[in-house]
XYZ file of C-alpha atoms in Angstrom:
509
model
C 16.017 43.137 52.094
C 12.523 41.981 50.310
C 11.398 45.187 49.439
C 14.043 46.575 47.904
C 15.020 43.244 46.302
C 11.636 43.390 44.703
C 12.285 47.185 43.385
C 15.501 46.108 41.556
C 14.169 43.196 40.594
C 11.304 45.611 38.312
C 13.799 48.321 37.803
C 16.264 45.894 36.237
C 12.823 44.055 34.121
C 12.306 47.714 32.984
C 15.632 47.850 31.723
C 16.153 45.395 30.079
C 12.827 44.794 28.261
C 13.769 48.295 26.939
C 16.801 47.455 25.560
C 15.690 44.855 24.037
C 12.711 47.848 22.619
C 16.168 49.265 21.668
C 18.137 46.445 19.994
C 14.898 45.686 17.768
C 14.490 49.091 16.373
C 18.591 49.304 15.667
C 18.061 46.052 13.602
C 14.732 46.692 11.893
C 16.321 50.586 10.656
C 18.755 48.314 9.245
C 16.519 46.220 7.384
C 15.238 49.622 6.079
C 18.412 50.925 5.031
C 19.809 47.264 3.428
C 16.148 47.566 1.251
C 16.361 50.670 0.475
C 20.280 50.311 -1.609
C 18.083 48.148 -3.552
C 17.010 48.697 -6.947
C 12.846 47.960 -6.155
C 11.971 50.312 -3.288
C 8.580 48.638 -3.478
C 7.755 50.217 0.403
C 8.047 52.992 2.154
C 8.851 52.030 6.331
C 8.015 56.064 7.286
C 4.512 55.530 6.379
C 3.947 51.409 6.670
C 2.808 51.504 2.886
C 3.785 49.225 -0.270
C 4.708 51.372 -3.240
C 3.009 50.865 -6.690
C 6.101 49.535 -8.425
C 5.503 47.035 -5.936
C 2.026 46.244 -7.590
C 3.569 46.885 -11.188
C 6.307 43.859 -10.578
C 4.037 41.320 -9.688
C 1.470 42.570 -12.601
C 4.539 41.952 -15.674
C 4.522 38.449 -13.654
C 0.789 37.907 -13.999
C 0.864 39.212 -17.721
C 3.767 36.536 -18.923
C 2.430 33.394 -16.940
C -1.478 33.896 -17.365
C -2.028 31.877 -20.177
C -0.074 29.223 -18.270
C -2.202 29.946 -15.560
C -4.834 28.517 -18.163
C -2.945 26.345 -19.296
C -2.434 24.398 -15.631
C -5.946 25.011 -14.574
C -7.154 21.726 -14.585
C -4.755 19.645 -14.736
C -3.573 17.572 -11.494
C 0.005 16.805 -10.096
C -1.659 12.826 -11.117
C -1.648 13.597 -14.693
C 1.323 15.211 -14.516
C 3.312 11.916 -13.246
C 0.844 9.964 -16.384
C 2.273 12.655 -18.650
C 5.760 12.473 -17.488
C 5.845 8.951 -17.552
C 4.454 8.181 -20.879
C 7.213 10.416 -22.545
C 9.937 8.127 -20.365
C 8.494 4.611 -21.645
C 9.958 3.371 -24.863
C 7.434 2.780 -27.411
C 8.264 -1.926 -26.057
C 7.811 -0.223 -22.387
C 4.473 0.980 -23.685
C 3.153 -2.172 -24.752
C 4.654 -4.714 -21.578
C 2.648 -2.014 -19.875
C -0.659 -2.644 -21.458
C 0.042 -6.279 -21.255
C 0.741 -5.596 -17.345
C -1.797 -3.721 -17.157
C -4.913 -4.881 -14.729
C -7.990 -5.397 -17.502
C -5.210 -7.174 -19.772
C -4.259 -10.082 -17.121
C -7.673 -10.431 -15.968
C -8.482 -11.135 -19.784
C -5.471 -13.702 -20.005
C -6.722 -15.088 -16.680
C -10.025 -16.014 -18.024
C -8.247 -18.601 -21.027
C -4.763 -18.857 -19.918
C -3.920 -21.439 -17.127
C -2.458 -19.657 -13.602
C 1.211 -21.523 -14.380
C 1.603 -19.997 -17.781
C 0.065 -16.629 -17.128
C 2.717 -16.038 -14.312
C 5.167 -17.412 -15.763
C 4.645 -15.118 -19.195
C 3.884 -12.320 -16.396
C 6.704 -12.421 -14.896
C 8.541 -12.249 -18.311
C 7.498 -9.253 -18.930
C 7.608 -7.744 -15.766
C 11.406 -8.212 -16.051
C 11.553 -7.259 -19.432
C 9.827 -4.034 -18.807
C 11.743 -3.264 -15.563
C 14.716 -3.501 -16.654
C 14.571 -0.961 -18.834
C 14.797 1.984 -16.443
C 18.422 3.489 -15.893
C 19.056 5.234 -13.385
C 19.309 8.278 -15.784
C 16.139 7.652 -17.149
C 14.866 7.819 -13.921
C 16.670 11.130 -12.586
C 15.515 12.897 -15.463
C 12.060 11.639 -14.722
C 12.000 12.887 -11.120
C 13.278 16.154 -12.418
C 10.746 16.806 -15.619
C 7.571 16.127 -13.266
C 9.611 18.178 -10.100
C 10.187 21.450 -12.460
C 6.634 21.223 -14.322
C 5.304 20.704 -10.544
C 6.655 23.824 -9.712
C 5.537 25.908 -12.531
C 2.251 24.963 -12.092
C 2.279 25.934 -8.839
C 3.555 29.641 -9.514
C 1.312 30.122 -12.049
C -1.506 28.999 -10.095
C -0.509 31.755 -7.610
C -3.349 33.980 -7.561
C -1.713 37.481 -8.970
C -4.785 38.889 -9.406
C -6.381 38.590 -6.238
C -2.894 40.195 -4.710
C -3.247 42.639 -7.800
C -7.165 44.132 -6.577
C -6.334 44.971 -3.540
C -4.263 47.896 -5.370
C -6.773 48.315 -7.921
C -10.144 47.263 -7.593
C -11.308 48.140 -10.685
C -8.793 45.579 -12.315
C -10.634 42.983 -14.186
C -8.914 39.106 -14.784
C -6.464 38.685 -17.608
C -7.830 41.803 -19.227
C -4.170 43.287 -20.067
C -5.308 45.763 -22.877
C -5.926 48.551 -20.199
C -3.045 49.878 -18.265
C -3.884 49.340 -14.168
C -4.179 52.210 -11.699
C -1.991 50.780 -9.112
C -2.149 52.886 -5.257
C -0.397 52.103 -2.291
C -2.319 50.502 0.162
C -0.941 49.423 3.799
C 1.563 47.205 4.270
C 0.050 44.957 6.421
C -3.272 44.057 3.973
C -1.073 41.808 1.618
C 2.268 40.409 3.781
C 0.159 36.635 4.055
C 0.553 37.203 -0.361
C 4.076 37.547 -0.178
C 4.866 34.357 1.725
C 2.358 32.694 -0.401
C 4.491 33.957 -3.365
C 7.895 32.823 -1.203
C 6.669 29.505 -0.911
C 6.048 29.372 -5.249
C 8.454 31.702 -6.067
C 12.153 30.830 -4.045
C 11.635 26.642 -4.978
C 11.599 27.298 -8.616
C 14.947 26.613 -10.017
C 16.940 29.291 -11.927
C 18.023 27.121 -14.975
C 17.970 24.840 -17.752
C 14.124 24.149 -19.111
C 14.212 23.213 -22.316
C 12.494 19.844 -21.024
C 9.978 21.530 -19.470
C 9.055 23.804 -22.400
C 9.374 20.805 -24.799
C 6.814 18.522 -22.561
C 4.611 21.528 -22.898
C 4.979 21.852 -26.260
C 4.569 18.644 -27.376
C 0.774 18.993 -25.723
C -0.399 22.092 -26.552
C 1.201 22.031 -30.062
C 1.974 25.823 -29.012
C 4.464 27.113 -25.605
C 1.971 28.882 -23.013
C 5.091 31.175 -22.449
C 8.004 31.359 -24.148
C 11.195 29.890 -22.534
C 12.499 33.393 -23.516
C 9.973 35.638 -21.463
C 10.344 32.447 -18.599
C 13.912 33.553 -17.973
C 13.262 36.665 -18.002
C 10.841 36.871 -14.696
C 12.936 33.931 -12.921
C 16.023 36.540 -13.355
C 14.038 39.103 -11.783
C 12.725 36.615 -8.677
C 16.910 35.459 -8.762
C 17.771 39.072 -7.957
C 14.891 39.883 -5.565
C 16.131 36.753 -3.469
C 19.490 36.770 -3.986
C 17.990 40.494 -1.993
C 16.259 39.482 0.384
C 13.588 41.889 -1.111
C 10.009 40.320 0.735
C 11.665 38.699 3.269
C 12.721 42.538 4.543
C 9.026 43.629 3.225
C 7.304 41.073 6.151
C 10.602 41.941 8.297
C 9.511 45.745 8.789
C 5.772 45.004 7.654
C 5.634 42.552 10.621
C 7.763 44.365 13.099
C 9.798 41.112 13.304
C 13.338 41.426 12.847
C 13.944 37.329 13.544
C 11.592 36.551 10.073
C 13.137 34.265 7.989
C 10.408 32.439 5.773
C 11.942 28.517 5.254
C 11.191 27.048 1.891
C 10.693 23.190 1.551
C 12.032 21.843 -1.871
C 10.956 18.759 -2.610
C 12.265 15.180 -2.986
C 10.104 12.858 -6.346
C 10.721 9.954 -7.342
C 7.950 9.031 -9.345
C 9.557 6.400 -11.515
C 10.288 4.308 -8.961
C 6.773 5.068 -7.546
C 5.203 3.371 -11.113
C 7.497 0.128 -11.179
C 6.476 -0.117 -7.571
C 2.894 0.754 -8.254
C 2.831 -1.913 -11.725
C 4.983 -4.704 -9.628
C 1.346 -3.997 -7.252
C -0.705 -4.383 -9.806
C 0.225 -7.212 -11.096
C 0.964 -8.918 -8.149
C -2.370 -7.961 -6.932
C -3.980 -9.457 -10.237
C -1.973 -12.792 -9.983
C -2.711 -13.105 -6.565
C -7.111 -12.686 -7.068
C -7.209 -14.683 -10.034
C -4.465 -17.501 -7.858
C -7.559 -16.657 -4.873
C -10.549 -17.116 -7.638
C -8.969 -20.370 -9.385
C -8.387 -21.830 -5.801
C -12.049 -21.497 -4.834
C -13.085 -22.568 -7.662
C -11.001 -25.852 -7.486
C -12.211 -26.353 -3.780
C -15.420 -25.450 -4.623
C -15.348 -28.742 -6.784
C -13.822 -30.519 -4.445
C -16.443 -30.003 -1.458
C -18.836 -31.053 -3.750
C -16.573 -34.353 -4.637
C -15.979 -35.553 -1.407
C -19.184 -34.084 0.110
C -22.379 -33.782 -2.568
C -24.479 -30.915 -1.475
C -24.434 -31.645 2.646
C -23.849 -27.943 4.675
C -20.442 -28.245 6.694
C -20.869 -26.685 9.815
C -18.736 -24.493 11.326
C -16.888 -25.435 14.653
C -18.185 -24.400 17.467
C -15.498 -21.742 18.708
C -12.600 -22.300 15.935
C -14.833 -20.441 13.834
C -14.444 -17.051 11.319
C -16.907 -15.137 13.608
C -14.925 -15.045 16.438
C -11.843 -14.974 14.904
C -13.146 -11.569 13.487
C -13.370 -10.269 17.029
C -9.732 -10.614 16.737
C -9.731 -9.450 13.828
C -11.412 -6.086 14.492
C -8.462 -5.585 16.950
C -6.021 -6.036 14.400
C -4.827 -9.200 15.549
C -3.972 -12.346 13.562
C -7.130 -14.648 14.346
C -7.463 -17.450 13.262
C -6.048 -18.966 10.349
C -7.378 -22.419 9.254
C -10.991 -22.181 10.308
C -12.250 -23.801 7.020
C -10.141 -26.541 6.582
C -10.358 -27.451 9.981
C -14.332 -27.454 9.905
C -14.317 -29.611 6.586
C -11.562 -32.234 8.360
C -13.933 -32.772 11.580
C -16.456 -33.260 8.781
C -14.735 -36.142 7.091
C -13.383 -37.457 9.846
C -16.913 -38.623 11.335
C -19.227 -38.620 8.197
C -16.424 -40.632 6.180
C -13.716 -42.086 8.034
C -15.291 -43.400 11.130
C -17.371 -45.626 8.586
C -15.704 -46.338 5.023
C -12.090 -46.222 5.767
C -13.056 -47.402 9.388
C -14.815 -50.624 7.447
C -12.695 -50.885 5.008
C -9.857 -50.949 7.638
C -10.839 -53.479 9.426
C -11.463 -56.005 6.064
C -8.348 -55.073 4.661
C -5.581 -54.842 7.885
C -7.755 -57.245 10.937
C -9.179 -60.178 8.065
C -6.943 -59.979 5.374
C -3.775 -63.006 5.592
C -0.730 -60.755 4.872
C 2.344 -62.226 3.250
C 4.373 -59.379 6.017
C 2.484 -58.857 8.624
C 5.251 -55.804 8.643
C 3.775 -54.550 5.750
C 0.504 -54.024 7.099
C 1.495 -51.972 9.885
C 1.787 -48.083 8.458
C -1.716 -48.671 6.974
C -2.674 -49.910 10.393
C -1.225 -47.062 11.782
C -2.261 -44.674 9.304
C -6.285 -46.259 9.976
C -5.244 -45.227 14.161
C -4.048 -42.317 14.216
C -7.072 -40.779 11.385
C -9.579 -42.146 13.613
C -8.141 -39.981 17.198
C -8.288 -36.634 15.021
C -12.146 -35.890 15.408
C -11.221 -35.959 19.358
C -8.356 -33.654 18.658
C -10.461 -30.906 16.943
C -13.414 -31.391 20.465
C -10.687 -30.349 22.812
C -9.402 -27.667 20.498
C -12.929 -25.722 19.743
C -13.716 -26.824 24.053
C -10.395 -24.613 24.925
C -11.681 -22.478 22.831
C -14.540 -21.471 25.349
C -14.624 -19.287 28.038
C -13.488 -21.660 30.939
C -10.956 -23.146 28.710
C -7.708 -22.980 28.675
C -7.688 -20.507 25.997
C -10.652 -18.807 26.016
C -10.467 -17.912 29.623
C -7.056 -16.545 28.755
C -8.047 -14.494 25.813
C -10.896 -13.011 27.179
C -8.920 -11.726 30.027
C -6.881 -9.968 27.946
C -9.444 -8.832 25.457
C -10.129 -5.329 27.176
C -6.259 -4.235 27.546
C -5.196 -4.905 23.958
C -5.211 -1.767 22.266
C -3.649 0.137 25.288
C -0.834 -2.369 26.464
C 2.008 -3.818 24.190
C 2.622 -6.342 26.263
C -0.764 -7.708 26.858
C -1.068 -7.539 22.943
C 1.985 -9.503 22.242
C 0.661 -12.542 24.723
C -2.558 -11.826 23.025
C -0.862 -12.912 19.768
C 1.534 -15.353 21.263
C -1.683 -17.081 22.535
C -3.528 -17.277 18.995
C 0.050 -18.357 17.315
C -0.112 -21.720 19.702
C -4.273 -21.800 19.039
C -3.673 -22.439 15.386
C -0.169 -24.359 16.118
C -2.383 -27.193 17.247
C -4.581 -26.460 14.829
C -1.800 -26.952 11.996
C -0.375 -29.868 13.299
C -4.246 -31.144 13.205
C -4.095 -30.731 9.755
C -0.816 -31.647 9.343
C -0.750 -35.270 10.481
C -4.000 -35.824 8.547
C -2.598 -34.993 5.688
C 0.650 -36.601 6.692
C -1.715 -40.474 7.322
C -4.274 -39.555 4.473
C -1.229 -40.161 2.146
C 0.343 -43.221 4.292
C -2.952 -45.299 4.234
C -4.165 -44.255 0.541
C -0.854 -44.902 -1.213
C -1.433 -48.333 0.809
C -4.552 -48.523 -0.238
C -3.216 -48.223 -4.236
C -0.338 -50.844 -3.999
C -3.442 -53.017 -2.908
C -5.345 -52.087 -5.193
C -2.831 -53.193 -7.967
C -2.278 -56.714 -5.635
C -5.891 -57.129 -5.559
C -5.502 -58.093 -9.499
C -2.573 -59.795 -10.128
C -3.081 -63.576 -11.014
C -0.798 -64.003 -7.773
C -1.185 -61.812 -5.246
C 2.366 -61.061 -3.252
C 0.752 -59.008 -0.024
C -2.466 -59.932 0.736
C -3.168 -63.844 0.211
C -7.059 -64.727 0.939
C -8.445 -61.922 -1.813
C -11.359 -64.044 -2.360
C -12.511 -64.508 1.571
C -11.708 -61.423 1.923
C -14.638 -60.181 -1.279
C -17.233 -61.665 0.976
C -17.312 -59.507 3.678
C -17.884 -56.287 1.430
C -20.554 -58.074 -0.373
C -18.661 -59.089 -3.740
C -17.577 -55.393 -4.092
C -13.882 -54.905 -2.090
C -12.625 -53.649 -5.030
C -15.340 -51.339 -5.594
C -15.254 -50.259 -1.975
C -11.342 -49.505 -1.882
C -11.557 -47.767 -5.226
C -14.156 -45.275 -3.613
C -12.089 -44.944 -0.195
C -9.016 -44.107 -3.049
C -11.046 -41.606 -4.544
C -12.485 -40.141 -2.450
C -9.572 -39.795 0.261
C -7.150 -38.542 -2.433
C -9.878 -35.846 -3.161
C -9.729 -34.573 0.426
C -5.908 -34.603 0.340
C -6.110 -32.328 -3.051
C -8.658 -30.022 -1.317
C -6.470 -29.746 2.164
C -3.398 -29.178 -0.566
C -5.280 -25.720 -1.338
C -4.899 -24.403 2.030
C -1.023 -22.674 3.148
C -1.184 -24.516 6.275
C 2.365 -24.004 8.539
C 3.468 -24.926 11.804
C 5.882 -22.985 13.604
C 8.090 -24.727 16.199
C 8.366 -23.788 19.403
C 11.412 -22.241 20.823
């Protein structure tokens, strides 16, 4: 039984294969018959050769588009985009485009206050984009598409193809008539496929705008519109009849072959508008960063003089870079937190504490409740340095954050869940840093506001808040007013420094 089944399967397989081959031959025979009914007898299935009439057909196209080949020889898609965009802009838009250019914005940024530049640029950008109507966008996209298709078609290597039919053919020399010979179809099958890829996407009508554009660029048309329309008419017939596809089917012995032509959908004006917006945003952002950096450097000098500020032990840029290299968030507040710790340890715990002790502890306030905000803000500030140190310690290898991050780090590239946990952990770390900075800002503002109020009270003939100003002055060696002014300025400058950093606290869910 097993032996019988084996032979039955083998016989069925043989006959099945034979049927498939017979069907294939029948299909190819039908294709050859259909090809013979067209007016172009380019291929001879009997001897698998391509007729010289095929070469002559391509030679006429080559002759017609040859001047355009030279015109487009050094033209890139980007240069064509630039041409179409320039033609699409009104005179007013061209002026605005210049004002919105990177060079012009940087030039103005060196002389104009940034808020005024931002306001002016925003208005110019709005006027610039408002003139891009939907009709203008559609026309520009269509023109660019046709220009690119025309370029791709003219850049097809007709000479390489035709030289296979006549080895003595000279490139772009149309004086001597060519002597084309029959050649094997297999020799040019890939050339046919490449030609179909650039020829079939060509639209068959409405080329007036393309030729007007080319004439405006060069002063002359590299090929007349009437000649091009004749080329398109020939191509349309060949495509509609499926002549080239049938040739490939017969040459490759593959009746199922079908060329899939993919059309491109270009949106060059949308892209241009988007790029213009991005350029404006990037330049203004850079100018803001540059201005901020200048302000920060100036404030750092006023607050700390030439003293260098040490980074924190673990919450620093070097450790953060390891996370950034893995496309993680990293540490967001390394600079302001290091500034704050240095300020707390070297200024708040000395000058601010000393002044607070004189004013709050030794001062005779008309209402003790009035001294409470100043006392509480001073107390809160004194404890922040310890919180920064604790956060720094939590990021060491044995700390609650550091141990977790160190354990997860090796798996972050291959495990999405690990990456999510890492981001959440880094978010918690940054949130703690932000809370410390936010607390510092709030308490410094409270202390400084009350200090300003006391300075105003100090110079009054009859003080209304502290009654023993003259007694307090001796604890500051007769310089209480100046000491208060110095502390006020220093705290004000430090708040101004923190204002340059975007500090955001995420509420717990």
